Coordinates of C-alpha atoms (C1' of nucleotides) in Angstrom, one line a residue:
Chain A
M1375 CA 1.8 6.1 3.8
M1376 CA -1.0 6.7 1.3
E1377 CA 1.4 6.1 -1.6
L1378 CA 0.3 5.5 -4.9
T1379 CA 1.9 2.2 -6.3
R1380 CA 3.6 1.9 -9.7
K1381 CA 0.6 0.6 -11.2
G1382 CA -1.3 3.7 -10.4
E1383 CA 1.7 5.9 -11.7
Y1384 CA 1.8 4.0 -15.0
A1385 CA -2.0 4.1 -15.2
I1386 CA -2.0 8.0 -15.1
R1387 CA 0.9 8.4 -17.2
G1388 CA -0.7 6.2 -20.0
I1389 CA -3.9 7.6 -20.1
I1390 CA -2.4 11.3 -20.3
Y1391 CA -0.4 10.1 -23.4
L1392 CA -3.7 9.0 -25.0
A1393 CA -5.3 12.1 -24.0
Q1394 CA -2.7 14.1 -25.8
Q1395 CA -3.3 12.4 -29.1
P1396 CA -5.7 13.9 -31.7
P1397 CA -9.1 12.9 -31.0
G1398 CA -10.1 9.8 -32.5
R1399 CA -6.5 8.7 -33.1
V1400 CA -5.9 4.9 -32.1
S1401 CA -2.7 4.3 -30.1
L1402 CA -1.0 0.9 -29.9
I1403 CA -0.2 -0.2 -26.4
S1404 CA 3.5 -0.7 -27.6
E1405 CA 3.5 2.9 -28.5
I1406 CA 1.9 4.3 -25.3
A1407 CA 4.2 2.2 -23.2
A1408 CA 7.2 3.6 -25.0
A1409 CA 6.1 7.1 -24.6
A1410 CA 5.1 6.6 -21.0
E1411 CA 8.3 4.7 -20.2
V1412 CA 6.2 1.8 -18.6
P1413 CA 6.8 -2.0 -19.3
Q1414 CA 4.5 -2.7 -22.1
T1415 CA 2.9 -6.2 -20.8
F1416 CA 2.1 -4.4 -17.4
L1417 CA 0.6 -1.4 -19.1
A1418 CA -1.5 -3.9 -21.2
K1419 CA -3.1 -5.1 -18.0
I1420 CA -3.8 -1.6 -16.9
F1421 CA -5.6 -0.7 -20.0
Q1422 CA -7.4 -3.8 -19.8
S1423 CA -9.0 -2.7 -16.6
F1424 CA -9.7 0.8 -18.4
A1425 CA -11.4 -0.9 -21.2
K1426 CA -13.6 -2.9 -18.8
L1427 CA -14.6 0.1 -16.9
G1428 CA -15.3 2.1 -20.0
L1429 CA -12.5 4.6 -19.6
V1430 CA -11.1 3.6 -23.1
T1431 CA -12.3 1.8 -26.0
S1432 CA -10.1 -1.0 -27.3
S1433 CA -10.1 -2.8 -30.7
R1434 CA -8.2 -5.8 -31.8
G1435 CA -6.7 -7.0 -35.0
T1436 CA -4.7 -4.9 -37.5
G1437 CA -5.2 -1.3 -37.0
G1438 CA -6.5 -1.9 -33.4
G1439 CA -5.4 -0.3 -30.2
F1440 CA -6.7 2.2 -27.7
V1441 CA -8.7 5.3 -27.7
L1442 CA -10.4 7.4 -25.1
A1443 CA -14.0 6.4 -24.7
R1444 CA -14.8 9.9 -23.5
P1445 CA -13.5 13.3 -24.0
A1446 CA -10.4 13.6 -21.5
S1447 CA -12.3 16.6 -20.0
A1448 CA -15.0 13.7 -18.9
I1449 CA -12.4 11.4 -17.3
T1450 CA -11.4 12.4 -13.7
L1451 CA -8.2 11.5 -12.0
R1452 CA -10.2 9.6 -9.2
E1453 CA -11.7 7.0 -12.1
V1454 CA -8.2 6.5 -13.3
V1455 CA -6.6 5.8 -9.9
E1456 CA -9.6 3.8 -8.7
A1457 CA -9.6 1.8 -11.9
V1458 CA -6.4 0.1 -10.9
E1459 CA -5.9 0.9 -7.0
G1460 CA -9.4 0.2 -6.1
P1461 CA -11.7 2.4 -4.3
I1462 CA -10.3 5.1 -2.1
L1463 CA -10.7 3.6 1.4
P1464 CA -8.2 5.0 4.2
N1465 CA -9.4 2.3 6.7
R1466 CA -11.1 -1.0 6.3
C1467 CA -13.8 -0.1 8.8
L1468 CA -15.4 2.3 6.1
L1469 CA -16.5 -0.8 4.3
G1470 CA -19.3 -1.6 6.8
S1471 CA -20.9 1.0 9.0
A1472 CA -19.0 -0.5 12.0
C1473 CA -15.9 -1.9 12.8
D1474 CA -15.3 -5.6 13.8
R1475 CA -14.5 -4.9 17.3
G1476 CA -17.9 -4.1 18.5
G1477 CA -19.5 -0.6 18.1
P1478 CA -18.4 2.0 15.3
C1479 CA -14.7 2.6 15.8
R1480 CA -13.5 6.0 17.3
V1481 CA -11.5 7.1 14.5
H1482 CA -14.1 6.0 11.8
A1483 CA -15.5 9.4 11.3
V1484 CA -11.8 10.8 10.7
W1485 CA -11.3 8.2 8.0
K1486 CA -14.7 9.0 6.4
Q1487 CA -13.5 12.6 6.3
V1488 CA -10.2 11.9 4.8
Q1489 CA -12.0 9.6 2.1
T1490 CA -14.3 12.4 1.3
E1491 CA -11.6 15.1 0.9
V1492 CA -9.5 12.9 -1.0
V1493 CA -12.4 11.7 -3.3
H1494 CA -13.3 15.3 -3.8
I1495 CA -9.9 16.4 -4.8
L1496 CA -9.3 13.7 -7.3
D1497 CA -12.9 14.2 -8.7
G1498 CA -11.9 17.7 -9.6
V1499 CA -9.0 16.8 -11.7
T1500 CA -9.8 15.8 -15.2
I1501 CA -7.2 14.0 -17.5
D1502 CA -7.7 17.0 -19.9
T1503 CA -6.2 19.3 -17.3
L1504 CA -3.3 17.0 -16.8
A1505 CA -2.7 16.5 -20.3
R1506 CA -2.7 20.1 -21.3
N1507 CA 0.1 21.1 -18.6
Q1508 CA 3.3 22.0 -19.9
D1509 CA 5.1 18.9 -20.7
S1510 CA 8.2 17.8 -19.0
Chain B
M962 CA -6.1 2.5 -2.0
M963 CA -4.8 4.5 0.9
E964 CA -5.4 1.9 3.5
L965 CA -4.0 2.0 7.0
T966 CA -2.0 -1.2 7.6
R967 CA -2.6 -3.3 10.7
K968 CA 0.3 -1.6 12.4
G969 CA -1.4 1.6 12.2
E970 CA -4.7 0.2 13.5
Y971 CA -2.8 -1.3 16.3
A972 CA -0.7 1.9 17.1
I973 CA -4.3 3.9 17.3
R974 CA -5.9 1.3 19.6
G975 CA -3.0 1.0 21.9
I976 CA -2.3 4.7 22.4
I977 CA -5.9 5.3 22.9
Y978 CA -5.9 2.7 25.8
L979 CA -3.0 4.6 27.3
A980 CA -4.9 7.7 27.0
Q981 CA -7.8 6.4 28.9
Q982 CA -5.8 5.3 32.0
P983 CA -5.6 7.7 35.0
P984 CA -2.9 10.2 34.4
G985 CA 0.6 9.0 35.4
R986 CA -0.6 5.3 35.7
V987 CA 1.8 3.0 34.1
S988 CA 0.7 0.3 31.8
L989 CA 2.5 -2.8 30.9
I990 CA 2.6 -3.8 27.2
S991 CA 1.0 -7.1 28.2
E992 CA -2.0 -5.1 29.6
I993 CA -2.3 -2.8 26.6
A994 CA -2.0 -5.6 24.1
A995 CA -4.6 -7.5 25.9
A996 CA -7.0 -4.5 26.2
A997 CA -6.5 -3.5 22.6
E998 CA -6.6 -7.1 21.4
V999 CA -3.3 -6.8 19.6
P1000 CA -0.3 -9.2 19.4
Q1001 CA 1.8 -8.4 22.2
T1002 CA 5.3 -8.7 20.6
F1003 CA 4.1 -6.7 17.6
L1004 CA 2.6 -4.0 19.9
A1005 CA 5.9 -3.8 21.8
K1006 CA 7.7 -2.8 18.5
I1007 CA 5.1 -0.1 18.0
F1008 CA 5.6 1.3 21.3
Q1009 CA 9.2 1.3 20.8
S1010 CA 8.5 3.7 18.1
F1011 CA 6.3 5.7 20.1
A1012 CA 9.2 5.9 22.8
K1013 CA 11.6 6.9 20.4
L1014 CA 9.5 9.6 18.9
G1015 CA 8.6 11.0 22.4
L1016 CA 5.0 10.1 22.4
V1017 CA 5.3 7.9 25.3
T1018 CA 7.7 7.2 28.0
S1019 CA 9.0 3.9 28.8
S1020 CA 10.4 2.4 32.0
R1021 CA 12.2 -0.8 32.5
G1022 CA 12.3 -3.3 35.3
T1023 CA 9.6 -4.1 37.9
G1024 CA 6.9 -1.3 38.1
G1025 CA 7.9 -0.4 34.5
G1026 CA 5.8 0.0 31.4
F1027 CA 4.5 2.8 29.3
V1028 CA 2.9 6.2 30.1
L1029 CA 2.0 9.3 27.6
A1030 CA 4.8 11.5 27.5
R1031 CA 2.4 14.5 26.9
P1032 CA -1.2 15.0 27.8
A1033 CA -3.4 12.9 25.5
S1034 CA -4.8 16.4 24.0
A1035 CA -1.4 17.3 22.9
I1036 CA -0.8 14.1 20.7
T1037 CA -2.4 14.3 17.3
L1038 CA -3.5 11.3 15.3
R1039 CA -1.1 12.5 12.7
E1040 CA 1.8 11.9 15.0
V1041 CA 0.6 8.4 15.9
V1042 CA -0.1 7.3 12.3
E1043 CA 3.2 8.8 11.0
A1044 CA 5.2 7.3 13.9
V1045 CA 4.4 3.8 12.5
E1046 CA 3.5 4.4 8.9
G1047 CA 5.9 6.9 8.0
P1048 CA 5.1 10.4 6.5
I1049 CA 1.9 11.1 4.6
L1050 CA 3.2 11.1 1.1
P1051 CA 0.6 10.0 -1.5
N1052 CA 3.0 10.0 -4.2
R1053 CA 6.7 9.4 -4.4
C1054 CA 7.2 12.8 -6.3
L1055 CA 6.5 14.7 -3.3
L1056 CA 9.9 13.8 -2.0
G1057 CA 11.9 16.0 -4.2
S1058 CA 10.7 19.0 -5.9
A1059 CA 10.6 17.3 -9.3
C1060 CA 9.7 13.8 -10.5
D1061 CA 12.3 11.6 -11.9
R1062 CA 11.1 11.6 -15.6
G1063 CA 12.2 15.2 -16.2
G1064 CA 10.4 18.4 -15.1
P1065 CA 7.8 18.6 -12.3
C1066 CA 5.1 15.8 -12.9
R1067 CA 1.6 17.0 -13.9
V1068 CA 0.1 15.5 -10.9
H1069 CA 2.4 16.9 -8.6
A1070 CA 0.4 19.6 -7.6
V1071 CA -2.7 17.3 -7.0
W1072 CA -0.8 14.9 -4.6
K1073 CA 0.6 17.9 -2.8
Q1074 CA -3.0 19.1 -2.3
V1075 CA -4.1 15.7 -1.0
Q1076 CA -1.1 15.4 1.4
T1077 CA -1.9 19.0 2.7
E1078 CA -5.5 18.1 3.4
V1079 CA -5.0 14.7 5.0
V1080 CA -2.4 16.0 7.1
H1081 CA -4.7 19.0 8.1
I1082 CA -7.4 16.6 8.9
L1083 CA -5.2 14.3 11.1
D1084 CA -3.5 17.2 12.9
G1085 CA -7.1 18.3 14.0
V1086 CA -7.9 15.2 15.8
T1087 CA -6.2 14.3 19.2
I1088 CA -5.8 11.1 21.0
D1089 CA -7.8 12.7 23.9
T1090 CA -10.7 13.4 21.6
L1091 CA -10.6 9.6 20.4
A1092 CA -10.2 8.3 23.9
R1093 CA -13.2 10.3 25.3
N1094 CA -15.6 9.1 22.4
Q1095 CA -18.2 6.5 23.8
D1096 CA -16.7 3.1 23.9
S1097 CA -17.6 0.2 22.1
Chain C
dA1398 C1' 21.8 -12.1 42.9
dC1399 C1' 17.4 -12.4 40.9
dC1400 C1' 13.2 -11.1 38.9
dT1401 C1' 10.6 -8.1 36.0
dT1402 C1' 10.0 -5.4 32.1
dT1403 C1' 11.4 -2.9 27.9
dA1404 C1' 15.2 -2.7 23.7
dG1405 C1' 16.6 -4.2 19.7
dG1406 C1' 18.1 -7.4 16.2
dA1407 C1' 17.4 -11.6 13.7
dC1408 C1' 14.3 -14.2 11.6
dC1409 C1' 10.2 -16.0 9.2
dA1410 C1' 5.6 -16.8 6.7
dA1411 C1' 1.8 -14.6 4.3
dT1412 C1' 0.5 -11.1 1.1
dT1413 C1' 1.0 -7.8 -2.3
dT1414 C1' 3.4 -5.7 -5.8
dG1415 C1' 5.5 -5.6 -10.2
dA1416 C1' 6.2 -8.0 -13.9
dT1417 C1' 6.5 -11.7 -17.7
dC1418 C1' 5.1 -15.3 -20.8
dC1419 C1' 1.8 -17.9 -23.4
dC1420 C1' -1.9 -19.1 -25.7
dC1421 C1' -6.6 -17.4 -27.3
dT1422 C1' -9.5 -14.5 -29.9
dT1423 C1' -10.7 -10.8 -32.7
dT1424 C1' -9.9 -8.3 -37.2
dA1425 C1' -8.1 -6.4 -41.5
dT1426 C1' -6.3 -7.5 -45.6
dA1427 C1' -3.4 -9.7 -49.1
Chain D
dT503 C1' -8.9 -18.3 -46.6
dA504 C1' -4.5 -17.7 -44.9
dT505 C1' -2.0 -14.9 -42.4
dA506 C1' -0.2 -11.1 -39.6
dA507 C1' -1.4 -7.7 -36.5
dA508 C1' -3.5 -6.6 -32.5
dG509 C1' -5.7 -7.0 -27.6
dG510 C1' -7.8 -10.5 -23.8
dG511 C1' -6.9 -13.2 -20.1
dG512 C1' -4.9 -16.8 -17.3
dA513 C1' -0.5 -18.9 -15.4
dT514 C1' 3.5 -17.9 -13.2
dC515 C1' 7.4 -15.7 -10.8
dA516 C1' 10.5 -12.7 -8.3
dA517 C1' 11.0 -8.9 -5.3
dA518 C1' 9.3 -6.0 -1.8
dT519 C1' 6.2 -5.3 2.2
dT520 C1' 3.4 -6.8 5.8
dG521 C1' 2.5 -9.0 10.0
dG522 C1' 4.5 -11.4 13.3
dT523 C1' 7.8 -14.3 16.6
dC524 C1' 12.0 -15.3 19.2
dC525 C1' 16.0 -14.5 21.6
dT526 C1' 19.2 -12.1 24.0
dA527 C1' 20.8 -7.6 26.1
dA528 C1' 20.0 -3.9 29.0
dA529 C1' 18.0 -1.6 32.8
dG530 C1' 15.7 -1.1 37.2
dG531 C1' 13.4 -2.9 41.4
dT532 C1' 13.6 -6.1 45.7

DNA sequence: ACCTTTAGGACCAATTTGATCCCCTTTATA
DNA sequence: TATAAAGGGGATCAAATTGGTCCTAAAGGT
């Protein structure tokens, strides 16, 4: 359980590639897709989400493409993952203060703790860090 | 992301009910399903998994049913969740020591950390604790 | 024998995931 | 002002997963 989907994997691979480019360099989606080994049309959707959330800046037309909207050191893994997978919510009952079957559910506090820990870990990792690791 | 499925929810609700019964008392699947408000046939499958993993003991025929195989204080939330949802693996690459695209993936260490933390939290919660919480 | 109760497999519908396609808009430049 | 080069966004679709039912078999009590 708790598996990241392909979408999440692709998102991470794609944005890491962007982070490895010289600052300000515009990358085509086709280029990113090829480098990250991800289906291009699928990655395009992912980068649309990034753009809407302000993680990357997109420009259209000739010479267009994608650039990081912020320094890679200011983009966290959590932002990237949540951009495509939605918020980190281990259990539905974290959505409200109470579960649907009456009072607060017994495991509520546990899931809350899991959520907090995971968010904390992912917030502590920036794309910059990931991009600088020895390449594969 | 990281959501527990219905199956996981049902599993927890069901085993908590069992834990709330007087020690040694045999419960019918129909009884558990009604109390936990879970589809009976679906819960039956879940309890089959529990039985195979030795979390509960099942007996057939008249007077048969389910009992906890161990004290509720010796059954962790992790065991219950993993029984029906599979192992806690935030990313596929935790399965092997390396990812499929060459060397160890950049985020590998992060997912490993997430896994370790989540497992640690869920290992620290027993069904007994959950069963004793004020009821809803 | 017969009834009760779980075991296990086959099966099925709904949802989610993973992707593709097509047309539209934007933009640079010939 | 064409025209080619991008990304934007919706529709669509197949595969996988989830959530759930049904039926028959096996086991155990009376």
